Amino acid sequence: MNVPREGGGRVEAGDELPPLEIAVTRTLIVAGAVASRDYQDVHHDPEAARRKGSPDIFMNILTTNGLVGRYLTGCFGPAAVLRKVAIRLGTPNYPGDTMVLRGRVEEVDGDTAVVRVTGDNGVGRHVTGTVTLTLPREPGA
Amino acid sequence: MDDDQLHLRLKAYEGRPAAVAGVGRDPVNAPMIRHWCEAMGDVNPAYTGPGAIAPPTMLQAWIMGGLSGHEGRAQAYDELLALLDEAGCTAVVATDCEQEYVRPLRPGDEVAFDTVIESVSRRKTTRLGAGYFVTTRTEVRVGGALVGTHRFRILKYAPAAAREPEPGTTAKTKTTAKTKTTAVKPAAPAPAPATASAAAPAPASAPAPAKQSELRPRPVVNRDNAGFWAGVRDHRFLIQRCAACRTLRFPWLPGCNACGSAEWDTVEAGGEGTVFSYVVMHHPPFPAFSPPYAVGLIELAEGVRVISDVVDVPYDKVRIGMPVALEFRVFDDELTLPVFRAREGAA
């Protein structure tokens, strides 16, 4: 069956989602860490981060996960339901960078879509992931 | 304790609990959901108002210990982490998170969880330092019913070196990038993608300009292999040939492995070859390389082998025995490298 995409049209394998640019500010990194109750010092204390071999504080994985979730539901609308989110981190997100999230629909089976997600920053690939979500059925379908 | 002994001790923790009957510090609640959405910039209306659900990706937030620490953490996990601390792996960074959501969480849900240590890797060398990957799997329940699973992988590592405090300071840390490619012998002078220079951590809070960071690592040219690189500049792939016993050799060496003679000349490779073996690099990423990508060990028709890129074929379509053809690719003004293109119809 076909599923409507927000703004009309069907979701099909091969569809590219509109990219989402995230300004990786120090505030976002710290706010994301605290909102996810992650008090590891490398996410808020630059001195501690340097002692551990990192040039600065960096975004925690829970924030990246949250941003990937936001990206997907933002693209498919509030009725889309996240079923699985699997991410792998690469190049860290440091303050002052910009991350661009991109997505491509890999397969659509009934009302279930699998989307491959990447997030690139100025240094390289911050995140790769696969998201499975249930899309809203067409009204009346 | 050497690495193998330590790995055996670490491995004994596989299957043991990391948390037993853990309980979320707070029931799922609207204020924490709102703080999360504010931080993430998530304006999804499903997360507000009557009937609101929690953002599914918030799953782990409900089971975080926070500043007051983890409740319900099992002794086995503390022991495992202590062993790693003792081995110098005092720092931690998360690398993977895989979550499945069985049903949405709603304000008022009281979350309980159990975590098991799924696996502990062998010692790995990464850009941050050498360490061990520890994978755990958590089942999250509400009222006894499974609401989600959460697989989490961390790297516990020994920091390679502390950074200079001034932002923008050139990275002084020298990490060695030991990847799967190093297992493939011989170490050719050709472009093994993961070299120490490629693996040097990116400098600081002012990341290097993208162009700089995207340059491929330079080959190390010395008296023994200068002739090879001179050939590459002319788009010729030169194999050394022993002047005494005629044995071909690659990579370039001062003497013949077969007879010991130091006299040699060269023959130019015809360019035909096959994939003798390959690895797919997923992690860690290096500047100028975009994982996943395949690194091939190519056997030339002349019989010698070289490590190089297999190009014009998706990384997951590279196969042992695949026929390839030599070509020279210009990566930047100063760098030309021999690469191998999958021959028509090979993939």
Short mmCIF file of C-alpha atoms in Angstrom, two decimals:
data_model
loop_
_atom_site.label_atom_id
_atom_site.label_comp_id
_atom_site.label_asym_id
_atom_site.label_seq_id
_atom_site.Cartn_x
_atom_site.Cartn_y
_atom_site.Cartn_z
CA MET A 1 0.00 0.00 0.00
CA ASN A 2 1.03 3.55 -0.36
CA VAL A 3 1.58 5.91 2.45
CA PRO A 4 1.23 9.64 2.33
CA ARG A 5 4.19 11.82 3.01
CA GLU A 6 3.60 15.03 4.84
CA GLY A 7 2.83 17.54 2.17
CA GLY A 8 1.41 14.87 -0.12
CA GLY A 9 2.84 12.17 -2.30
CA ARG A 10 3.91 8.63 -1.61
CA VAL A 11 6.96 7.49 0.19
CA GLU A 12 9.06 5.25 -2.00
CA ALA A 13 12.39 3.54 -1.76
CA GLY A 14 15.03 5.88 -3.07
CA ASP A 15 13.34 9.03 -1.79
CA GLU A 16 15.81 11.51 -0.39
CA LEU A 17 14.66 13.41 2.66
CA PRO A 18 15.28 17.14 2.81
CA PRO A 19 18.54 17.76 4.68
CA LEU A 20 18.45 19.30 8.15
CA GLU A 21 21.25 21.58 9.25
CA ILE A 22 22.09 21.58 12.96
CA ALA A 23 24.29 24.30 14.41
CA VAL A 24 26.45 22.46 16.92
CA THR A 25 26.69 25.16 19.57
CA ARG A 26 28.22 24.75 23.00
CA THR A 27 24.73 25.39 24.33
CA LEU A 28 23.22 22.56 22.31
CA ILE A 29 25.91 20.13 23.50
CA VAL A 30 25.47 21.04 27.16
CA ALA A 31 21.68 21.33 27.03
CA GLY A 32 21.42 17.99 25.25
CA ALA A 33 23.70 16.30 27.78
CA VAL A 34 21.78 17.67 30.74
CA ALA A 35 18.35 16.97 29.22
CA SER A 36 19.47 13.38 28.74
CA ARG A 37 20.87 13.27 32.31
CA ASP A 38 24.35 12.57 31.00
CA TYR A 39 26.82 14.29 33.32
CA GLN A 40 29.99 12.78 31.83
CA ASP A 41 32.43 15.69 32.09
CA VAL A 42 33.51 15.44 28.44
CA HIS A 43 30.10 16.83 27.48
CA HIS A 44 30.34 20.04 29.55
CA ASP A 45 33.88 20.58 30.85
CA PRO A 46 36.46 21.51 28.18
CA GLU A 47 39.43 21.04 30.54
CA ALA A 48 38.32 17.56 31.48
CA ALA A 49 37.71 16.74 27.82
CA ARG A 50 41.28 17.78 26.94
CA ARG A 51 42.71 15.66 29.70
CA LYS A 52 40.97 12.73 28.06
CA GLY A 53 42.49 13.40 24.66
CA SER A 54 39.62 15.34 23.10
CA PRO A 55 40.18 18.88 21.79
CA ASP A 56 36.97 20.18 23.36
CA ILE A 57 33.65 19.03 24.76
CA PHE A 58 31.61 17.00 22.30
CA MET A 59 27.99 16.03 21.77
CA ASN A 60 26.79 12.96 23.64
CA ILE A 61 25.23 10.03 21.86
CA LEU A 62 21.81 10.60 23.41
CA THR A 63 21.63 14.05 21.83
CA THR A 64 22.63 12.67 18.45
CA ASN A 65 19.94 10.02 18.90
CA GLY A 66 17.40 12.69 19.79
CA LEU A 67 18.35 14.79 16.78
CA VAL A 68 18.00 11.80 14.47
CA GLY A 69 14.53 11.16 15.94
CA ARG A 70 13.61 14.80 15.48
CA TYR A 71 14.83 14.72 11.90
CA LEU A 72 12.73 11.70 10.98
CA THR A 73 9.47 12.74 12.63
CA GLY A 74 10.06 16.24 11.28
CA CYS A 75 10.21 14.81 7.76
CA PHE A 76 7.32 12.38 8.04
CA GLY A 77 5.04 14.29 10.40
CA PRO A 78 3.80 13.81 13.96
CA ALA A 79 1.71 10.73 13.10
CA ALA A 80 4.83 8.78 12.08
CA VAL A 81 5.95 6.38 14.82
CA LEU A 82 9.58 5.52 15.44
CA ARG A 83 10.08 1.76 15.82
CA LYS A 84 13.84 1.34 15.74
CA VAL A 85 16.70 3.77 15.80
CA ALA A 86 20.21 2.36 15.43
CA ILE A 87 23.09 4.81 15.21
CA ARG A 88 26.85 4.63 15.12
CA LEU A 89 29.04 7.60 15.90
CA GLY A 90 32.13 8.60 13.97
CA THR A 91 33.71 12.04 13.99
CA PRO A 92 32.63 13.90 17.13
CA ASN A 93 30.44 16.99 17.06
CA TYR A 94 32.52 19.79 18.57
CA PRO A 95 31.27 23.29 19.35
CA GLY A 96 31.22 25.66 16.40
CA ASP A 97 30.64 22.95 13.84
CA THR A 98 27.56 22.36 11.71
CA MET A 99 26.04 18.96 11.17
CA VAL A 100 23.88 18.20 8.17
CA LEU A 101 21.50 15.29 8.58
CA ARG A 102 20.44 13.50 5.42
CA GLY A 103 18.14 10.56 4.90
CA ARG A 104 17.26 8.17 2.14
CA VAL A 105 14.34 5.77 2.15
CA GLU A 106 15.82 2.31 1.73
CA GLU A 107 12.65 0.27 1.64
CA VAL A 108 8.92 0.59 2.14
CA ASP A 109 6.89 -2.42 3.16
CA GLY A 110 3.24 -1.68 3.79
CA ASP A 111 3.21 1.21 6.21
CA THR A 112 6.74 0.54 7.42
CA ALA A 113 9.68 2.47 6.04
CA VAL A 114 13.39 1.98 6.62
CA VAL A 115 15.49 5.09 6.30
CA ARG A 116 19.26 5.32 6.14
CA VAL A 117 20.47 8.43 7.93
CA THR A 118 23.83 10.19 7.86
CA GLY A 119 25.04 13.29 9.65
CA ASP A 120 28.16 15.00 8.37
CA ASN A 121 30.04 17.76 10.14
CA GLY A 122 32.99 19.87 9.02
CA VAL A 123 35.46 17.14 9.86
CA GLY A 124 33.70 14.04 8.62
CA ARG A 125 30.81 11.73 9.23
CA HIS A 126 29.43 12.14 12.72
CA VAL A 127 26.66 9.58 12.54
CA THR A 128 25.32 6.81 10.37
CA GLY A 129 22.07 5.17 11.26
CA THR A 130 19.10 3.15 10.25
CA VAL A 131 15.64 4.14 11.36
CA THR A 132 12.51 2.04 11.02
CA LEU A 133 9.23 3.86 11.35
CA THR A 134 5.55 3.31 10.83
CA LEU A 135 3.99 5.89 8.57
CA PRO A 136 0.43 7.06 8.89
CA ARG A 137 -2.00 5.38 6.57
CA GLU A 138 -3.90 7.42 4.10
CA PRO A 139 -7.10 8.77 5.59
CA GLY A 140 -9.89 6.33 4.84
CA ALA A 141 -7.50 3.68 3.58
CA MET B 1 48.90 -8.65 32.52
CA ASP B 2 49.24 -8.73 28.75
CA ASP B 3 46.41 -7.85 26.41
CA ASP B 4 45.36 -11.42 25.78
CA GLN B 5 45.16 -12.25 29.46
CA LEU B 6 43.20 -9.10 30.12
CA HIS B 7 40.87 -9.85 27.23
CA LEU B 8 40.19 -13.30 28.63
CA ARG B 9 39.37 -11.82 32.02
CA LEU B 10 37.12 -9.22 30.40
CA LYS B 11 35.44 -11.79 28.21
CA ALA B 12 34.42 -13.77 31.27
CA TYR B 13 31.95 -10.99 32.00
CA GLU B 14 29.98 -11.61 28.82
CA GLY B 15 26.47 -12.71 29.67
CA ARG B 16 26.66 -11.37 33.19
CA PRO B 17 24.31 -8.69 34.44
CA ALA B 18 25.21 -5.00 34.33
CA ALA B 19 22.04 -3.90 36.09
CA VAL B 20 19.40 -5.94 37.87
CA ALA B 21 15.92 -4.64 38.61
CA GLY B 22 17.00 -1.06 38.01
CA VAL B 23 14.33 1.57 38.44
CA GLY B 24 14.11 4.90 36.64
CA ARG B 25 14.86 7.83 38.94
CA ASP B 26 11.62 9.51 37.93
CA PRO B 27 8.46 8.30 36.32
CA VAL B 28 8.11 9.46 32.71
CA ASN B 29 7.08 13.08 33.11
CA ALA B 30 6.12 16.15 31.12
CA PRO B 31 8.85 18.51 32.44
CA MET B 32 11.69 16.19 31.43
CA ILE B 33 10.05 15.66 28.06
CA ARG B 34 9.80 19.42 27.62
CA HIS B 35 13.45 19.97 28.58
CA TRP B 36 14.48 17.28 26.09
CA CYS B 37 12.40 18.80 23.29
CA GLU B 38 13.79 22.27 24.03
CA ALA B 39 17.35 21.00 23.91
CA MET B 40 16.80 19.00 20.71
CA GLY B 41 14.73 21.70 19.04
CA ASP B 42 12.01 19.11 18.57
CA VAL B 43 8.59 20.70 18.06
CA ASN B 44 6.68 17.50 17.32
CA PRO B 45 3.16 18.09 18.72
CA ALA B 46 2.95 14.41 19.69
CA TYR B 47 5.19 15.25 22.64
CA THR B 48 2.98 17.93 24.20
CA GLY B 49 -0.54 18.35 25.54
CA PRO B 50 -3.05 15.77 26.65
CA GLY B 51 -2.21 12.33 25.30
CA ALA B 52 1.43 13.29 24.90
CA ILE B 53 4.02 10.56 24.45
CA ALA B 54 7.69 10.86 25.33
CA PRO B 55 10.07 11.12 22.37
CA PRO B 56 10.98 7.47 21.74
CA THR B 57 14.68 8.35 21.42
CA MET B 58 14.51 9.52 25.04
CA LEU B 59 14.38 5.86 26.15
CA GLN B 60 17.82 5.88 27.72
CA ALA B 61 17.26 9.18 29.50
CA TRP B 62 14.69 7.51 31.77
CA ILE B 63 17.23 5.01 33.05
CA MET B 64 20.23 7.31 33.46
CA GLY B 65 21.74 7.45 36.93
CA GLY B 66 22.50 11.15 36.69
CA LEU B 67 24.77 12.80 39.22
CA SER B 68 23.65 10.55 42.03
CA GLY B 69 24.81 7.44 40.22
CA HIS B 70 23.23 4.25 39.04
CA GLU B 71 20.92 2.30 41.24
CA GLY B 72 20.66 -1.40 40.63
CA ARG B 73 24.02 -1.59 38.91
CA ALA B 74 25.33 -5.12 39.26
CA GLN B 75 28.67 -5.97 40.81
CA ALA B 76 29.83 -7.67 37.63
CA TYR B 77 29.64 -4.44 35.65
CA ASP B 78 31.49 -2.46 38.30
CA GLU B 79 34.18 -5.12 38.33
CA LEU B 80 34.48 -5.04 34.56
CA LEU B 81 34.84 -1.26 34.52
CA ALA B 82 37.32 -1.40 37.40
CA LEU B 83 39.46 -3.92 35.50
CA LEU B 84 39.51 -1.57 32.55
CA ASP B 85 40.34 1.40 34.78
CA GLU B 86 43.25 -0.54 36.26
CA ALA B 87 44.49 -1.28 32.75
CA GLY B 88 44.62 2.47 32.13
CA CYS B 89 41.37 2.60 30.18
CA THR B 90 39.94 5.33 32.35
CA ALA B 91 38.08 7.34 29.72
CA VAL B 92 34.82 6.39 28.12
CA VAL B 93 32.99 7.34 24.96
CA ALA B 94 29.79 5.91 23.50
CA THR B 95 29.94 4.65 19.94
CA ASP B 96 26.71 2.82 19.13
CA CYS B 97 23.11 2.96 20.26
CA GLU B 98 20.41 0.66 18.92
CA GLN B 99 16.92 1.03 20.26
CA GLU B 100 13.66 -0.70 19.54
CA TYR B 101 10.44 0.80 20.77
CA VAL B 102 7.67 -1.64 21.56
CA ARG B 103 5.22 0.98 22.71
CA PRO B 104 5.43 4.69 23.44
CA LEU B 105 6.14 5.88 26.95
CA ARG B 106 3.67 8.28 28.51
CA PRO B 107 3.80 10.56 31.55
CA GLY B 108 3.21 8.46 34.65
CA ASP B 109 4.91 5.33 33.32
CA GLU B 110 7.29 3.92 35.89
CA VAL B 111 10.25 2.41 34.15
CA ALA B 112 12.22 -0.63 35.31
CA PHE B 113 15.19 -2.16 33.54
CA ASP B 114 17.66 -5.01 33.40
CA THR B 115 20.97 -4.84 31.57
CA VAL B 116 23.27 -7.63 30.51
CA ILE B 117 26.89 -7.40 29.33
CA GLU B 118 26.64 -8.71 25.80
CA SER B 119 30.24 -8.59 24.61
CA VAL B 120 33.70 -7.20 25.25
CA SER B 121 35.95 -6.68 22.25
CA ARG B 122 39.63 -7.37 21.91
CA ARG B 123 41.92 -4.42 22.43
CA LYS B 124 41.45 -1.88 19.63
CA THR B 125 43.46 1.16 18.73
CA THR B 126 41.38 4.19 17.91
CA ARG B 127 41.98 7.86 17.32
CA LEU B 128 41.27 8.58 20.96
CA GLY B 129 43.54 5.86 22.28
CA ALA B 130 43.63 2.11 22.72
CA GLY B 131 40.81 0.40 24.55
CA TYR B 132 38.00 -2.09 24.60
CA PHE B 133 34.45 -1.89 23.28
CA VAL B 134 31.85 -3.01 25.79
CA THR B 135 28.35 -3.76 24.53
CA THR B 136 25.35 -3.98 26.83
CA ARG B 137 21.71 -4.73 26.17
CA THR B 138 18.96 -3.31 28.31
CA GLU B 139 15.33 -4.30 28.45
CA VAL B 140 13.05 -1.55 29.62
CA ARG B 141 9.74 -2.48 31.19
CA VAL B 142 6.67 -0.77 32.55
CA GLY B 143 4.47 -2.82 34.85
CA GLY B 144 6.36 -5.93 33.81
CA ALA B 145 5.67 -5.44 30.10
CA LEU B 146 8.55 -4.82 27.70
CA VAL B 147 8.36 -1.30 26.26
CA GLY B 148 11.74 -1.07 24.59
CA THR B 149 15.23 -2.49 24.18
CA HIS B 150 18.42 -0.54 24.22
CA ARG B 151 21.76 -1.85 23.00
CA PHE B 152 24.66 0.39 23.85
CA ARG B 153 28.33 0.21 23.00
CA ILE B 154 31.01 2.18 24.77
CA LEU B 155 34.74 2.41 24.24
CA LYS B 156 36.72 2.35 27.48
CA TYR B 157 40.11 3.66 26.48
CA ALA B 158 43.45 4.94 27.67
CA PRO B 159 43.61 8.54 26.47
CA ALA B 160 46.33 8.81 23.84
CA ALA B 161 47.51 12.10 25.36
CA ALA B 162 46.05 15.14 26.99
CA ARG B 163 45.46 18.06 24.66
CA GLU B 164 47.06 21.45 24.86
CA PRO B 165 44.69 23.92 26.45
CA GLU B 166 44.78 26.57 23.69
CA PRO B 167 42.10 25.96 21.12
CA GLY B 168 43.50 25.62 17.66
CA THR B 169 46.81 24.24 18.84
CA THR B 170 48.14 21.75 16.37
CA ALA B 171 47.48 18.27 17.59
CA LYS B 172 50.64 16.92 19.16
CA THR B 173 49.11 13.59 19.91
CA LYS B 174 50.49 10.86 17.78
CA THR B 175 48.15 7.95 17.62
CA THR B 176 48.78 4.89 15.62
CA ALA B 177 45.92 3.77 13.50
CA LYS B 178 45.83 0.06 13.75
CA THR B 179 43.04 -1.15 11.60
CA LYS B 180 42.22 -4.37 9.90
CA THR B 181 44.29 -3.26 6.96
CA THR B 182 47.44 -3.78 8.96
CA ALA B 183 46.68 -7.47 9.05
CA VAL B 184 47.12 -7.64 5.31
CA LYS B 185 50.72 -8.20 4.36
CA PRO B 186 52.86 -7.12 2.69
CA ALA B 187 52.83 -3.52 3.78
CA ALA B 188 52.89 -1.95 0.38
CA PRO B 189 54.15 1.56 -0.21
CA ALA B 190 50.88 2.03 -2.05
CA PRO B 191 47.93 3.77 -0.48
CA ALA B 192 46.99 1.89 2.63
CA PRO B 193 44.22 4.25 3.65
CA ALA B 194 44.71 4.18 7.39
CA THR B 195 48.05 5.66 8.23
CA ALA B 196 49.21 7.49 11.27
CA SER B 197 49.02 10.81 9.52
CA ALA B 198 45.46 10.21 8.46
CA ALA B 199 44.57 9.18 11.94
CA ALA B 200 45.94 12.19 13.76
CA PRO B 201 43.05 13.71 15.63
CA ALA B 202 41.52 16.71 13.99
CA PRO B 203 42.69 19.89 15.61
CA ALA B 204 40.56 21.31 18.27
CA SER B 205 37.66 23.62 18.51
CA ALA B 206 38.62 25.31 15.29
CA PRO B 207 38.41 22.33 12.97
CA ALA B 208 40.87 22.35 10.13
CA PRO B 209 39.46 23.72 6.90
CA ALA B 210 37.56 20.96 5.19
CA LYS B 211 39.87 20.96 2.20
CA GLN B 212 42.93 20.36 4.35
CA SER B 213 41.32 17.53 6.27
CA GLU B 214 40.16 15.87 3.11
CA LEU B 215 43.64 15.40 1.67
CA ARG B 216 44.75 11.82 1.45
CA PRO B 217 47.78 10.85 3.51
CA ARG B 218 51.09 11.19 1.67
CA PRO B 219 53.18 8.15 0.81
CA VAL B 220 56.50 7.84 2.60
CA VAL B 221 59.06 8.03 -0.19
CA ASN B 222 62.60 6.89 0.54
CA ARG B 223 65.68 5.72 -1.37
CA ASP B 224 64.35 2.18 -1.53
CA ASN B 225 60.99 2.99 -3.09
CA ALA B 226 61.62 6.31 -4.87
CA GLY B 227 61.69 4.52 -8.23
CA PHE B 228 58.21 3.18 -7.66
CA TRP B 229 56.76 6.61 -6.92
CA ALA B 230 58.62 8.14 -9.86
CA GLY B 231 56.86 5.53 -12.01
CA VAL B 232 53.49 6.38 -10.50
CA ARG B 233 54.01 10.03 -11.41
CA ASP B 234 54.36 8.88 -15.03
CA HIS B 235 51.33 6.61 -14.64
CA ARG B 236 53.47 3.50 -14.74
CA PHE B 237 53.29 0.73 -12.14
CA LEU B 238 56.81 -0.63 -11.81
CA ILE B 239 57.60 -3.98 -10.24
CA GLN B 240 61.12 -4.76 -9.14
CA ARG B 241 62.82 -7.76 -10.75
CA CYS B 242 65.89 -9.44 -9.35
CA ALA B 243 68.72 -9.19 -11.86
CA ALA B 244 70.16 -12.51 -10.67
CA CYS B 245 67.20 -14.88 -10.34
CA ARG B 246 64.51 -12.84 -12.14
CA THR B 247 62.06 -13.07 -9.23
CA LEU B 248 59.54 -10.23 -9.19
CA ARG B 249 58.99 -8.42 -5.93
CA PHE B 250 56.62 -5.83 -4.53
CA PRO B 251 56.65 -3.68 -2.48
CA TRP B 252 60.06 -2.38 -3.37
CA LEU B 253 62.96 -3.66 -1.29
CA PRO B 254 66.75 -3.25 -1.47
CA GLY B 255 67.41 -6.96 -1.96
CA CYS B 256 65.86 -10.11 -3.34
CA ASN B 257 64.01 -12.30 -0.87
CA ALA B 258 64.62 -15.35 -3.04
CA CYS B 259 68.39 -15.17 -3.64
CA GLY B 260 69.64 -12.15 -1.72
CA SER B 261 70.96 -10.29 -4.72
CA ALA B 262 70.97 -6.50 -4.47
CA GLU B 263 70.91 -6.06 -8.25
CA TRP B 264 67.57 -5.35 -9.85
CA ASP B 265 65.71 -3.80 -12.70
CA THR B 266 62.02 -3.17 -13.22
CA VAL B 267 59.14 -4.38 -15.32
CA GLU B 268 56.00 -2.40 -15.89
CA ALA B 269 52.77 -4.04 -14.75
CA GLY B 270 50.30 -4.70 -17.52
CA GLY B 271 47.46 -3.54 -15.29
CA GLU B 272 45.40 -6.70 -15.04
CA GLY B 273 44.68 -8.15 -11.62
CA THR B 274 42.21 -9.80 -9.32
CA VAL B 275 41.04 -9.13 -5.80
CA PHE B 276 43.06 -11.54 -3.68
CA SER B 277 41.46 -10.37 -0.45
CA TYR B 278 39.80 -7.28 0.94
CA VAL B 279 38.47 -5.66 4.06
CA VAL B 280 35.63 -3.18 4.44
CA MET B 281 36.46 -0.27 6.70
CA HIS B 282 33.52 0.87 8.79
CA HIS B 283 35.27 2.42 11.72
CA PRO B 284 37.13 4.46 12.72
CA PRO B 285 36.71 7.15 10.08
CA PHE B 286 39.74 9.07 8.84
CA PRO B 287 39.89 12.38 7.04
CA ALA B 288 39.65 11.94 3.27
CA PHE B 289 38.02 8.55 3.66
CA SER B 290 34.30 8.13 3.93
CA PRO B 291 33.34 4.81 5.53
CA PRO B 292 32.28 2.27 4.64
CA TYR B 293 34.82 1.60 1.92
CA ALA B 294 36.67 -1.43 0.63
CA VAL B 295 40.43 -1.84 0.80
CA GLY B 296 41.66 -4.46 -1.61
CA LEU B 297 44.70 -6.69 -1.67
CA ILE B 298 45.14 -6.97 -5.41
CA GLU B 299 47.10 -9.73 -7.04
CA LEU B 300 48.54 -8.45 -10.29
CA ALA B 301 48.73 -10.74 -13.30
CA GLU B 302 52.51 -10.67 -12.79
CA GLY B 303 51.98 -12.39 -9.43
CA VAL B 304 52.82 -9.66 -6.91
CA ARG B 305 50.24 -8.16 -4.58
CA VAL B 306 49.45 -4.58 -3.67
CA ILE B 307 47.07 -2.93 -1.24
CA SER B 308 44.93 -0.29 -2.87
CA ASP B 309 41.47 1.11 -3.41
CA VAL B 310 38.93 -0.86 -5.39
CA VAL B 311 36.98 1.83 -7.19
CA ASP B 312 33.82 2.17 -9.24
CA VAL B 313 32.12 -0.63 -7.35
CA PRO B 314 30.05 -0.40 -4.15
CA TYR B 315 32.05 -1.45 -1.09
CA ASP B 316 29.69 -4.37 -0.45
CA LYS B 317 30.03 -5.70 -3.98
CA VAL B 318 33.78 -6.28 -3.82
CA ARG B 319 34.53 -10.00 -3.91
CA ILE B 320 37.58 -12.23 -3.80
CA GLY B 321 38.50 -13.21 -7.33
CA MET B 322 36.90 -10.13 -8.87
CA PRO B 323 38.85 -9.01 -11.94
CA VAL B 324 40.21 -5.47 -11.70
CA ALA B 325 42.19 -3.14 -13.90
CA LEU B 326 44.89 -0.68 -12.87
CA GLU B 327 44.33 3.00 -13.32
CA PHE B 328 45.94 6.11 -11.93
CA ARG B 329 43.83 8.54 -10.01
CA VAL B 330 44.86 12.11 -9.30
CA PHE B 331 43.73 12.99 -5.76
CA ASP B 332 45.23 16.46 -5.56
CA ASP B 333 48.00 18.55 -7.12
CA GLU B 334 50.68 16.52 -5.43
CA LEU B 335 49.20 13.08 -5.18
CA THR B 336 48.55 10.48 -7.83
CA LEU B 337 47.92 6.92 -6.73
CA PRO B 338 47.41 3.60 -8.48
CA VAL B 339 43.88 2.29 -7.85
CA PHE B 340 42.02 -0.68 -9.23
CA ARG B 341 38.74 -0.46 -11.05
CA ALA B 342 36.34 -3.37 -11.05
CA ARG B 343 36.22 -4.61 -14.63
CA GLU B 344 33.00 -4.36 -16.59
CA GLY B 345 30.45 -6.95 -15.56
CA ALA B 346 32.49 -7.98 -12.54
CA ALA B 347 30.12 -6.67 -9.90
#
